[in-house]
Amino acid sequence: MSLPCLPVFHVPVVVHTPVHSAVGAVLSYACALQLAPGTLVRVPLGAREMLGVVWDGLATPPDGVALRPIAAVLDGIAPLDGHWRRLVAFAARYYQRNLGEIALAALPPQLRDLQPEQLSRRLRRPAPSDAVVQAAAPRVALTVEQEAARAQIANQAGPFLLFGSTGSGKTEVYLRCVQEMLAADPSAQALVMVPEINLTPQLEERFTARFGVASVVALHSGMTNPQRLKGWLAAHSGQARIVLGTRMAVFASIPQLRLIVVDEEHDPSYKQQEGARYSARDLAIWRGREQGAKVILGSATPSLESWYASRPATTDDPGGRYLRLHMPSRIGAGALPRLRVVNMNHQPRRTVFSAPLLAALQERVERGEQCMILLNRRGYAPVLHCADCDWKSDCPHCSAHQVFHKADRTLRCHHCGFTVRVPWACPGCGSPDIAPMGRGTEQLEEQLTALLAGVHRPDGSPVRVARIDADTTRAKGALEAQLAQVHAGEIDVLVGTQMIAKGHDFRRITLVAAVQPDGALFSSDFRAPERLFCLLMQAGGRAGRDAQYIQTQGSRSEMWLQTFHPEHPIVAALRQHDYTAFAQQQLQERRDAAMPPFAFQALVRADARTQEVAQGFLSAASEAAHALGLPGLGDHVTLYPPVPLAIQRVANVERAQMLLESDSRPALQHFLAAWQPVLLALRSQPAHKGLVRWLVDVDPLAI
């Protein structure tokens, strides 16, 4: 237990001060000890006591101000090293956030609340004794493509883009690279990231089977606070050799980090959408370079930014900074699924499942195979509608509809969470004739169950239809239980959203169908075609992953696509499984339009009580930037007028945004840094009294 410090040394400490407040993130405190940078301490701030991190540099307290003493030192934990502090400092600078916000959010929540005495008791608990990595012998030999990729990673510096088709065995390459790295260095550690929590159980199972339970820890927001603290301490102390996690794991303290793997690197879930809007994938690249760790980005459908960054050198182009490794073949000589396109213009009106698709589903189920239906919209229907007065189930607090959930007879807003019971009659005119419009996964599950009611499995038992989405997996352990049923063959037809379309290794699924993908074909968002293509390619990749099973069944895996636009270029690229052609076409369009990765963007967003206040703040910020002649403005940085967001109001807060574009990343960063104090000053002006918050989003994924 540490005693309070007596005032002798001036110590700079990073604390989590309010975002955009006038209080700096690095404050000066007094202590009788000369504490090393990275030391965790408890310090008073106002009437509260909170966790802080001793930072680099010398404290320079204001003249005549008596410094408050540090309350306690958490000396049971080794100081956070310079690599971690530099990562946090870079993230704060690049993403225009408060240093303390990044630093303290990167630490386990329970660590922020524990007193030194409580922490000491926690640290006295015995650690597992089998912490030495004992790698089990690999179960399968590497293919020629896997071996070539492994050798390149072993002999080159990277970063690497592992471009492997779905089912090509990228995970085995990760396992071998981790195994070789750990064997070569007895203290080395690895970080393996996946985009979503639901992908961590199967990854953790494979890594613990290979390296042992004591060597592997997970870090993600689905864990309890004690679990997160235990995993973080194991990584920080070096006891855990392998850290698995979602985007938050990029900030884990891993002192001996030598290898970083970012699986499904294209996934937008790596971009934080609340608070500090960092990209874990991009920070992984920066951290690997700064800490001397190799970085592997893996995907069957890489982001266009990573694809462009891995372009080969030509006579006119020095090439990208990543090394692209290609694994086009599936394990076991399995074929990629054949695309079957159904032109819905030729189907009866309001058809949900075309007759050919239904026949194909029935055939697969009767042979004992599994099918997957993709619809990226949960609930029973997006809206309830009255045909008499045109009433719709709008959310009273948002510019959005309340979604109809039939299972519990509720209308639920997926933006603010406001929930009401379904009315018995139209609230507008009293008509009892209110009906659902559109479809969600809940409705698809119900309709499929009815349409396939007469279909039986090979053993004579009736077909079993199940649904996996955010509604069915709320309870702890629900997702794992449902996935176990799928893997065990207890589910014949699986209906779900994008959470089942990527990363999962379903061995018996031979047919995947996307029933309503057209909504994203003509979106105003320039990234929509990329997201849709990736989603459909990834979903199709769940089919036919076990070549031996397909051969035994005597069938071929299929991806069915029901669309009103069968001639769309995305459909043509999907038909050929040709990501390369799709990427080239999209990059050419982006180049012609000066869009990322050929330009750099940031958004400034304002939330206020009224739309006038939100846009007024942004307009004033733009005018101040021009009046002050901030660096780069006009030459390299363009400011566009403020506009409302697509969903303008959420939880009674109006939202507006303003886009910045630049042909130079350094110029954009220089401008944003100079603009920050201007934005802070505007925030306190009486004209912007109704402003709730403002934020800067660097490298936004949605505009």
XYZ file of C-alpha atoms in Angstrom:
703
model
C 0.000 0.000 0.000
C 1.322 3.454 -0.904
C 1.151 6.401 1.440
C 0.205 9.865 0.214
C 3.115 11.842 -1.195
C 4.530 14.850 0.580
C 5.082 17.945 -1.601
C 8.666 17.934 -2.884
C 8.763 17.195 -6.624
C 6.521 18.735 -9.259
C 5.017 15.838 -11.252
C 3.114 16.125 -14.571
C 0.048 13.837 -14.493
C -2.412 13.103 -17.289
C -6.022 12.932 -16.095
C -9.328 12.629 -17.900
C -10.610 16.189 -17.881
C -13.938 17.048 -19.536
C -13.786 16.961 -23.332
C -13.187 20.392 -24.902
C -12.875 21.965 -21.459
C -10.455 24.757 -20.669
C -8.676 22.461 -18.206
C -5.603 20.897 -19.756
C -5.039 17.148 -19.791
C -1.598 17.379 -18.123
C -1.792 18.846 -14.634
C 0.929 19.465 -12.068
C 0.926 17.745 -8.685
C 3.352 17.529 -5.795
C 5.000 14.342 -4.558
C 7.820 13.364 -2.219
C 8.989 10.794 -4.773
C 10.427 11.370 -8.212
C 8.045 9.151 -10.136
C 8.911 7.544 -13.460
C 6.781 8.445 -16.494
C 4.003 5.901 -16.960
C 3.452 5.399 -13.222
C -0.211 5.056 -12.258
C -1.318 7.372 -9.473
C -4.477 8.570 -7.791
C -4.857 12.336 -7.721
C -7.453 14.854 -6.541
C -9.320 16.859 -9.188
C -11.911 19.204 -7.798
C -13.862 17.333 -5.164
C -13.091 13.928 -6.694
C -10.138 11.585 -6.655
C -9.273 9.858 -9.917
C -6.714 7.759 -11.705
C -3.894 9.510 -13.520
C -0.748 8.624 -15.439
C 2.578 10.325 -14.745
C 3.660 11.797 -18.084
C 6.880 12.796 -19.786
C 8.460 16.206 -19.370
C 8.784 18.640 -16.518
C 5.810 20.035 -14.628
C 5.504 23.819 -14.880
C 2.900 24.906 -12.331
C 1.576 28.464 -12.488
C 3.411 30.959 -10.321
C 2.041 31.311 -6.844
C -0.203 28.261 -7.064
C 0.104 25.698 -4.288
C 0.161 22.244 -5.852
C -2.107 19.546 -4.484
C -0.280 16.367 -3.494
C -0.665 13.055 -5.276
C -2.988 10.936 -3.132
C -1.401 7.541 -3.767
C 0.910 5.639 -6.082
C -0.199 2.321 -7.574
C 3.282 0.896 -7.236
C 2.125 -2.701 -7.649
C 1.882 -2.113 -11.411
C 4.966 -1.441 -13.509
C 4.949 1.947 -15.283
C 3.374 2.086 -18.735
C 6.282 2.160 -21.160
C 7.296 4.818 -23.664
C 5.816 2.908 -26.610
C 2.371 3.014 -25.012
C 2.655 6.685 -24.084
C 3.762 7.630 -27.598
C 0.862 5.652 -29.087
C -1.620 7.497 -26.872
C -0.037 10.868 -27.633
C -0.116 10.218 -31.383
C -3.768 9.093 -31.285
C -4.742 12.220 -29.346
C -2.945 14.495 -31.806
C -4.114 12.790 -34.979
C -7.755 12.357 -33.973
C -7.945 15.784 -32.313
C -8.891 14.539 -28.863
C -7.912 15.296 -25.295
C -4.776 13.390 -24.255
C -6.320 12.341 -20.947
C -9.445 11.060 -22.671
C -7.401 8.676 -24.818
C -4.995 7.635 -22.054
C -7.561 6.874 -19.362
C -10.100 5.281 -21.710
C -7.343 2.860 -22.767
C -7.087 1.520 -19.210
C -9.466 -1.082 -17.711
C -12.546 0.540 -16.116
C -11.985 -1.280 -12.818
C -8.426 0.018 -12.601
C -9.787 3.561 -12.606
C -11.813 2.836 -9.446
C -9.523 0.598 -7.358
C -7.695 2.034 -4.392
C -4.070 0.887 -3.876
C -5.100 -1.447 -1.035
C -7.730 -3.127 -3.228
C -5.259 -3.429 -6.083
C -2.626 -4.970 -3.798
C -5.091 -7.645 -2.711
C -5.950 -8.296 -6.336
C -2.295 -8.620 -7.335
C -1.603 -11.094 -4.503
C -3.937 -13.644 -6.074
C -1.899 -16.528 -7.498
C -1.289 -16.432 -11.233
C -1.670 -19.552 -13.394
C 1.481 -21.639 -13.247
C 1.519 -22.883 -16.863
C 2.315 -19.557 -18.490
C 4.988 -21.034 -20.736
C 3.840 -21.367 -24.334
C 3.562 -24.996 -25.312
C 2.522 -24.892 -28.953
C 0.665 -27.998 -30.022
C 1.742 -29.587 -33.265
C -0.135 -28.087 -36.233
C -2.963 -30.348 -37.310
C -2.571 -29.735 -41.047
C 0.288 -29.021 -43.407
C 0.397 -25.613 -45.033
C -0.611 -25.309 -48.662
C 1.871 -23.905 -51.162
C 0.147 -20.508 -50.974
C 0.088 -20.496 -47.175
C 3.748 -21.461 -46.990
C 4.704 -18.728 -49.460
C 2.847 -16.138 -47.384
C 4.391 -17.392 -44.136
C 7.895 -17.257 -45.639
C 7.391 -13.714 -46.920
C 6.196 -12.562 -43.509
C 9.188 -14.229 -41.843
C 11.735 -12.687 -44.214
C 10.308 -9.228 -44.944
C 9.679 -6.221 -42.727
C 6.106 -5.484 -43.842
C 3.492 -4.228 -43.195
C 1.689 -7.025 -45.046
C -1.716 -7.224 -46.684
C -2.703 -10.893 -46.706
C -5.229 -10.975 -49.546
C -6.729 -14.437 -49.221
C -10.061 -15.613 -50.533
C -12.658 -16.808 -48.030
C -11.662 -20.268 -46.886
C -8.038 -19.929 -48.030
C -6.654 -20.527 -44.524
C -5.590 -17.062 -43.382
C -6.105 -17.995 -39.719
C -3.622 -20.862 -39.986
C -1.062 -18.423 -41.407
C -1.644 -16.167 -38.403
C -1.180 -19.114 -36.052
C 2.084 -20.174 -37.684
C 3.469 -16.626 -37.653
C 2.596 -16.222 -33.977
C 4.103 -19.626 -33.194
C 7.392 -18.830 -34.940
C 7.622 -15.418 -33.316
C 7.038 -16.793 -29.817
C 9.511 -19.619 -30.366
C 12.213 -17.207 -31.547
C 11.852 -14.819 -28.590
C 10.902 -16.157 -25.126
C 9.516 -12.785 -24.053
C 7.745 -11.740 -27.269
C 4.018 -10.966 -27.366
C 1.445 -10.857 -30.164
C -1.773 -8.888 -30.652
C -4.528 -10.402 -32.823
C -7.587 -8.251 -33.531
C -10.999 -9.067 -34.979
C -13.660 -6.471 -35.831
C -16.526 -7.715 -33.659
C -17.024 -9.428 -30.304
C -18.945 -12.325 -31.850
C -15.806 -13.392 -33.751
C -13.632 -13.717 -30.632
C -14.919 -17.078 -29.256
C -13.920 -19.190 -32.265
C -10.585 -17.359 -32.575
C -9.865 -17.794 -28.867
C -10.692 -21.504 -29.162
C -8.179 -21.978 -31.973
C -5.413 -20.047 -30.227
C -5.883 -21.708 -26.837
C -5.913 -25.128 -28.511
C -2.554 -24.294 -30.065
C -0.855 -22.318 -27.276
C -2.633 -23.134 -24.024
C -5.155 -21.238 -21.924
C -2.599 -19.424 -19.749
C -0.840 -17.845 -22.719
C -3.927 -16.265 -24.310
C -6.148 -13.461 -23.009
C -9.064 -11.658 -24.608
C -9.865 -7.943 -24.369
C -13.204 -6.596 -25.537
C -16.184 -4.641 -24.222
C -18.329 -7.768 -23.804
C -16.233 -8.881 -20.840
C -16.972 -7.986 -17.231
C -14.798 -5.337 -15.605
C -12.903 -7.905 -13.464
C -12.259 -10.017 -16.580
C -10.930 -7.012 -18.496
C -8.653 -6.026 -15.621
C -7.306 -9.568 -15.321
C -6.591 -9.761 -19.065
C -5.010 -6.304 -19.140
C -2.725 -7.086 -16.184
C -1.656 -10.349 -17.822
C -0.760 -8.514 -21.037
C 0.961 -5.639 -19.224
C 3.090 -7.972 -17.095
C 4.062 -10.145 -20.066
C 2.403 -13.219 -18.556
C -0.005 -13.350 -21.515
C 1.937 -13.950 -24.696
C -1.050 -13.533 -27.022
C -3.739 -10.848 -26.732
C -6.962 -11.301 -28.707
C -9.436 -8.480 -28.949
C -11.548 -5.982 -30.788
C -10.561 -2.422 -31.672
C -10.043 -1.374 -28.032
C -7.198 -3.914 -27.768
C -4.982 -1.724 -29.966
C -4.392 0.413 -26.837
C -3.520 -2.537 -24.576
C -0.213 -2.278 -22.765
C 1.889 -4.998 -24.445
C 5.528 -4.159 -23.644
C 7.139 -6.937 -25.726
C 4.859 -6.626 -28.752
C 6.460 -8.179 -31.837
C 3.516 -9.071 -34.082
C 0.111 -7.477 -34.784
C -2.604 -9.216 -36.805
C -5.688 -7.270 -37.963
C -8.129 -9.848 -39.321
C -10.963 -8.693 -41.629
C -9.099 -5.410 -41.845
C -11.693 -3.939 -44.213
C -14.418 -4.001 -41.589
C -15.808 -0.564 -40.602
C -16.157 -1.781 -36.998
C -12.447 -1.006 -36.538
C -13.440 2.691 -36.641
C -14.755 3.925 -33.317
C -18.031 5.816 -33.807
C -18.396 7.412 -30.379
C -16.054 9.648 -28.427
C -12.524 9.486 -29.819
C -13.159 8.315 -33.385
C -9.958 6.408 -33.950
C -9.251 3.671 -36.478
C -7.757 0.646 -34.720
C -6.454 -0.675 -38.046
C -4.551 2.522 -38.795
C -3.239 2.776 -35.234
C -2.040 -0.833 -35.500
C 0.091 0.157 -38.502
C 1.520 3.136 -36.614
C 2.127 1.108 -33.454
C 3.868 -1.655 -35.367
C 6.268 0.780 -36.979
C 6.991 2.631 -33.730
C 7.388 -0.494 -31.575
C 9.236 -2.589 -34.136
C 6.439 -5.147 -34.533
C 5.415 -6.779 -37.796
C 1.846 -6.032 -38.894
C -0.383 -8.351 -40.939
C -3.655 -7.016 -42.339
C -5.848 -9.865 -43.560
C -8.984 -9.863 -45.715
C -10.676 -11.488 -48.682
C -12.056 -8.049 -49.563
C -9.474 -5.462 -48.440
C -10.420 -1.857 -47.881
C -9.633 0.261 -50.909
C -7.180 2.249 -48.785
C -5.208 -0.884 -47.927
C -5.484 -2.212 -51.481
C -4.046 1.010 -52.858
C -1.340 1.094 -50.169
C -0.241 -2.402 -51.268
C -0.098 -1.691 -55.008
C 2.955 -3.210 -56.711
C 5.682 -0.917 -58.025
C 5.747 -0.003 -61.717
C 8.015 2.113 -63.897
C 5.818 5.150 -63.175
C 4.859 4.358 -59.586
C 7.132 3.348 -56.689
C 4.267 1.272 -55.300
C 2.591 1.224 -51.922
C 4.108 0.928 -48.480
C 2.483 -2.478 -47.774
C 3.567 -5.813 -49.224
C 0.620 -7.658 -50.790
C 0.505 -11.431 -50.304
C -2.035 -13.345 -52.383
C -3.779 -16.608 -51.434
C -6.493 -17.096 -54.092
C -7.245 -20.785 -53.532
C -9.483 -22.395 -50.962
C -8.157 -25.106 -48.656
C -8.649 -28.593 -50.071
C -9.140 -27.365 -53.626
C -12.659 -26.226 -52.699
C -14.414 -24.067 -55.283
C -15.786 -20.631 -54.482
C -19.591 -20.578 -54.502
C -21.309 -20.166 -57.848
C -23.387 -16.979 -58.073
C -27.046 -17.458 -58.976
C -28.784 -14.150 -59.781
C -32.580 -13.897 -59.633
C -34.039 -10.952 -61.559
C -36.827 -9.821 -59.245
C -38.391 -7.777 -62.057
C -39.599 -11.122 -63.422
C -41.074 -12.281 -60.102
C -44.631 -11.623 -58.873
C -45.009 -8.351 -57.007
C -44.157 -8.426 -53.287
C -42.233 -11.676 -53.661
C -39.791 -12.170 -50.813
C -38.392 -15.579 -51.693
C -38.435 -16.415 -55.385
C -39.626 -19.855 -56.431
C -36.156 -20.950 -57.645
C -34.582 -19.945 -54.334
C -37.242 -21.752 -52.318
C -36.721 -24.890 -54.400
C -32.964 -24.666 -53.834
C -33.457 -24.239 -50.069
C -35.728 -27.256 -49.941
C -33.272 -29.388 -51.905
C -30.371 -28.485 -49.615
C -32.321 -29.124 -46.418
C -33.541 -32.507 -47.659
C -29.900 -33.489 -48.310
C -28.943 -32.519 -44.764
C -27.065 -29.352 -45.770
C -27.346 -25.931 -44.155
C -28.370 -22.603 -45.706
C -27.893 -18.990 -44.674
C -30.193 -16.053 -45.490
C -28.757 -12.535 -45.224
C -30.815 -9.397 -44.618
C -29.025 -6.513 -42.973
C -32.118 -5.192 -41.173
C -33.333 -6.535 -37.862
C -36.831 -6.431 -36.424
C -40.045 -7.560 -38.117
C -40.558 -4.490 -40.308
C -38.850 -1.072 -40.551
C -42.136 0.800 -40.021
C -45.857 0.427 -39.325
C -48.144 2.335 -41.698
C -51.794 3.369 -41.837
C -53.205 3.262 -45.368
C -56.116 5.560 -44.440
C -54.266 8.620 -43.109
C -50.658 7.810 -44.014
C -49.555 7.672 -40.364
C -46.182 6.015 -39.823
C -44.524 4.775 -36.642
C -42.134 7.696 -36.364
C -39.981 8.062 -33.281
C -41.086 11.179 -31.332
C -37.457 11.874 -30.420
C -35.618 11.123 -33.698
C -35.865 11.721 -37.438
C -36.392 8.008 -37.914
C -39.073 5.357 -37.816
C -39.682 3.072 -34.881
C -39.073 -0.505 -35.969
C -41.839 -3.050 -35.461
C -40.754 -6.044 -33.350
C -43.475 -8.660 -33.507
C -42.044 -11.056 -30.918
C -42.725 -8.668 -28.020
C -45.300 -6.446 -29.841
C -43.192 -3.298 -29.515
C -42.176 -0.345 -31.640
C -38.524 0.324 -30.956
C -36.245 3.124 -32.139
C -32.849 1.702 -33.023
C -31.236 5.125 -32.573
C -32.385 6.342 -29.142
C -33.907 3.152 -27.753
C -37.384 4.639 -27.152
C -39.895 1.770 -26.991
C -43.700 1.653 -26.880
C -46.320 -1.046 -27.247
C -47.828 -1.515 -30.707
C -51.124 0.429 -30.837
C -54.337 -1.498 -31.492
C -55.506 1.234 -33.853
C -53.933 4.079 -35.807
C -53.022 6.944 -33.424
C -53.807 9.386 -36.256
C -57.284 8.360 -37.383
C -58.300 5.393 -35.260
C -58.332 2.945 -38.164
C -57.549 -0.634 -37.137
C -55.906 -1.206 -40.521
C -52.248 -0.563 -39.681
C -49.762 -2.857 -41.328
C -46.008 -3.426 -41.471
C -44.044 -1.995 -44.403
C -40.792 -3.579 -45.484
C -39.101 -6.589 -43.948
C -36.597 -7.434 -41.273
C -34.924 -10.637 -40.161
C -37.737 -11.450 -37.742
C -40.261 -11.474 -40.598
C -37.988 -13.530 -42.820
C -37.654 -16.135 -40.100
C -41.421 -16.324 -39.727
C -42.072 -16.555 -43.476
C -39.388 -19.166 -44.066
C -40.719 -21.292 -41.238
C -44.150 -21.250 -42.937
C -42.867 -21.740 -46.489
C -40.669 -24.694 -45.512
C -43.184 -26.263 -43.138
C -43.526 -29.381 -45.281
C -39.791 -29.881 -45.768
C -38.001 -32.593 -43.800
C -34.412 -33.422 -43.031
C -32.878 -36.741 -44.116
C -33.864 -38.320 -40.770
C -37.500 -37.299 -41.288
C -37.508 -34.526 -38.679
C -38.975 -31.132 -39.647
C -36.809 -28.284 -40.900
C -35.350 -26.000 -38.243
C -35.094 -22.261 -38.952
C -33.233 -19.938 -36.565
C -32.289 -16.271 -36.455
C -29.103 -14.584 -35.243
C -29.088 -10.803 -34.904
C -28.686 -8.173 -32.194
C -32.153 -8.986 -30.806
C -31.617 -12.732 -30.338
C -28.123 -12.412 -28.849
C -28.712 -9.864 -26.086
C -28.490 -12.343 -23.209
C -25.027 -13.317 -22.020
C -23.889 -16.485 -23.747
C -26.778 -16.442 -26.246
C -24.578 -15.904 -29.282
C -22.161 -18.671 -28.339
C -25.057 -21.074 -27.761
C -26.657 -20.263 -31.113
C -23.385 -20.568 -33.012
C -22.757 -23.921 -31.314
C -26.131 -25.112 -32.622
C -25.179 -24.090 -36.152
C -21.802 -25.827 -35.941
C -23.451 -28.961 -34.552
C -25.845 -29.131 -37.505
C -28.925 -28.493 -35.354
C -29.996 -25.536 -37.535
C -30.970 -26.045 -41.180
C -31.661 -22.470 -42.297
C -29.963 -19.573 -40.517
C -31.405 -16.062 -40.964
C -29.333 -13.107 -39.851
C -27.765 -9.718 -40.323
C -24.159 -8.896 -41.190
C -23.009 -10.327 -37.847
C -23.209 -13.849 -39.374
C -21.786 -12.853 -42.762
C -18.104 -12.532 -41.911
C -15.383 -14.455 -40.190
C -17.394 -17.495 -39.107
C -16.198 -20.930 -40.194
C -19.483 -22.705 -40.858
C -18.518 -26.111 -42.267
C -21.905 -27.394 -43.446
C -23.395 -24.312 -45.091
C -23.600 -24.847 -48.842
C -26.044 -22.102 -49.851
C -26.073 -18.417 -48.952
C -28.768 -16.028 -50.185
C -28.995 -12.228 -50.036
C -32.664 -11.392 -50.485
C -32.836 -7.567 -50.457
C -29.418 -6.000 -51.088
C -30.504 -3.276 -53.556
C -30.863 -0.479 -51.031
C -27.111 0.205 -51.006
C -26.637 0.143 -54.790
C -27.561 3.788 -55.296
C -26.605 5.373 -51.986
C -25.261 8.925 -51.894
C -22.368 7.675 -49.736
C -19.387 7.073 -52.010
C -18.296 4.144 -49.805
C -21.629 2.291 -50.143
C -20.602 0.172 -53.189
C -17.443 -0.946 -51.392
C -19.361 -1.890 -48.239
C -22.019 -3.793 -50.174
C -19.519 -5.684 -52.318
C -17.486 -6.659 -49.264
C -20.589 -7.769 -47.351
C -21.872 -9.929 -50.216
C -18.445 -11.432 -50.928
C -17.946 -12.194 -47.251
C -21.442 -13.666 -46.932
C -20.921 -15.846 -49.990
C -17.651 -16.991 -48.470
C -19.532 -18.747 -45.654
C -20.707 -21.358 -48.207
C -18.703 -24.423 -49.198
C -15.798 -23.909 -46.803
C -15.347 -27.656 -46.242
C -14.272 -29.081 -49.612
C -14.424 -32.667 -48.353
C -17.994 -32.204 -47.131
C -19.039 -30.682 -50.469
C -17.445 -33.590 -52.322
C -19.182 -36.113 -50.078
C -22.526 -34.390 -50.660
C -21.949 -34.386 -54.400
C -23.047 -30.760 -54.705
C -21.562 -27.326 -55.288
C -21.886 -24.337 -53.006
C -23.981 -21.426 -54.228
C -24.512 -17.748 -53.500
C -28.005 -16.561 -54.475
C -28.640 -12.890 -55.118
C -32.169 -11.540 -55.549
C -31.977 -8.118 -57.191
C -33.939 -5.713 -59.367
C -30.650 -4.600 -60.974
C -28.928 -7.743 -62.322
C -26.808 -5.697 -64.758
C -25.194 -3.562 -62.056
C -21.344 -3.631 -62.147
C -21.245 -4.973 -58.580
C -23.250 -8.018 -59.667
C -20.898 -8.595 -62.603
C -17.852 -8.466 -60.290
C -19.531 -10.796 -57.798
C -20.289 -13.279 -60.549
C -16.564 -13.593 -61.303
C -15.461 -13.366 -57.638
C -13.237 -10.637 -59.013
C -12.302 -8.296 -56.212
C -9.326 -7.005 -58.204
C -11.492 -5.744 -61.089
C -13.975 -4.202 -58.650
C -11.203 -2.439 -56.732
C -9.604 -1.078 -59.900
C -12.923 0.301 -61.116
C -13.722 1.886 -57.741
C -10.238 3.356 -57.357
C -10.445 4.930 -60.786
C -13.759 6.550 -59.848
C -12.241 7.754 -56.571
C -9.189 9.137 -58.381
C -11.365 11.016 -60.890
C -13.469 12.485 -58.083
C -10.489 13.228 -55.784
C -11.885 10.992 -53.049
C -9.962 8.906 -50.482
C -7.420 7.365 -50.754
C -6.444 10.130 -53.212
C -7.603 12.863 -50.836
C -7.982 13.245 -47.091
C -11.110 14.160 -45.194
C -12.381 15.206 -41.797
C -15.820 16.050 -40.478
C -16.741 18.586 -37.844
C -20.061 17.714 -36.268
C -22.217 19.831 -34.013
C -25.108 18.616 -31.852
C -27.510 21.235 -30.527
C -31.054 21.812 -29.296
C -32.008 23.257 -32.666
C -30.725 22.789 -36.186
C -30.169 26.548 -36.442
C -27.766 26.519 -33.497
C -25.915 23.460 -34.798
C -25.408 24.901 -38.284
C -24.757 28.357 -36.831
C -21.844 27.046 -34.799
C -20.331 25.341 -37.839
C -20.827 28.430 -40.026
C -19.183 30.611 -37.379
C -16.279 28.161 -37.172
C -15.833 28.321 -40.950
C -15.991 32.110 -40.990
C -13.446 32.363 -38.155
C -11.057 30.019 -39.977
C -11.211 32.187 -43.108
C -10.930 35.427 -41.135
C -7.842 34.210 -39.307
C -6.273 32.811 -42.468
C -5.519 29.471 -40.851
C -2.678 27.532 -42.505
C -3.547 25.639 -45.675
C -7.070 26.998 -46.028
C -7.826 27.624 -49.690
C -4.522 26.192 -50.917
C -4.711 22.661 -49.565
C -7.812 22.584 -47.359
C -11.388 23.106 -48.529
C -14.257 23.776 -46.126
C -17.754 22.929 -47.350
C -20.974 24.499 -46.005
C -22.669 22.806 -43.041
C -25.558 20.420 -43.719
C -27.857 18.284 -41.531
C -26.959 14.622 -41.041
C -29.006 12.031 -42.894
C -30.746 11.251 -39.597
C -31.034 14.821 -38.479
C -32.429 14.387 -34.956
C -31.560 11.685 -32.395
C -32.889 11.729 -28.825
C -34.198 15.288 -29.352
C -30.762 16.545 -30.344
C -30.309 18.138 -33.777
C -27.176 17.173 -35.683
C -25.243 18.949 -38.429
C -21.861 18.393 -40.019
C -19.280 20.166 -42.144
C -16.833 18.398 -44.456
C -13.159 19.272 -44.847
C -11.096 17.934 -47.745
C -7.402 18.230 -48.498
C -4.895 16.913 -50.995
C -2.340 16.605 -48.181
C -2.662 14.723 -44.900
C -0.038 16.912 -43.126
C -1.789 20.069 -44.358
C -5.135 18.827 -43.018
C -3.577 17.932 -39.664
C -1.830 21.311 -39.458
C -5.077 23.111 -40.165
C -7.071 21.079 -37.617
C -4.477 21.705 -34.899
C -4.632 25.458 -35.542
C -8.436 25.357 -35.640
C -8.915 23.594 -32.289
C -8.508 26.681 -30.068
C -10.857 28.600 -32.364
C -13.532 25.948 -31.924
C -12.999 25.944 -28.158
C -13.393 29.718 -28.006
C -16.574 29.655 -30.121
C -18.094 27.018 -27.866
C -18.336 29.475 -24.958
C -19.916 32.357 -26.915
C -23.535 33.273 -26.012
C -24.651 32.891 -29.640
C -24.039 29.148 -29.370
C -25.771 28.636 -26.034
C -27.864 25.728 -27.286
C -24.837 23.744 -28.452
C -24.684 20.354 -26.752
C -21.356 19.116 -28.117
C -19.028 19.250 -31.061
C -16.445 16.803 -32.337
C -13.908 16.272 -35.072
C -13.918 12.998 -37.019
C -10.652 12.466 -38.917
C -10.776 9.956 -41.807
C -14.554 9.456 -41.497
C -16.129 6.311 -42.938
C -19.621 7.755 -43.372
C -20.523 11.184 -44.714
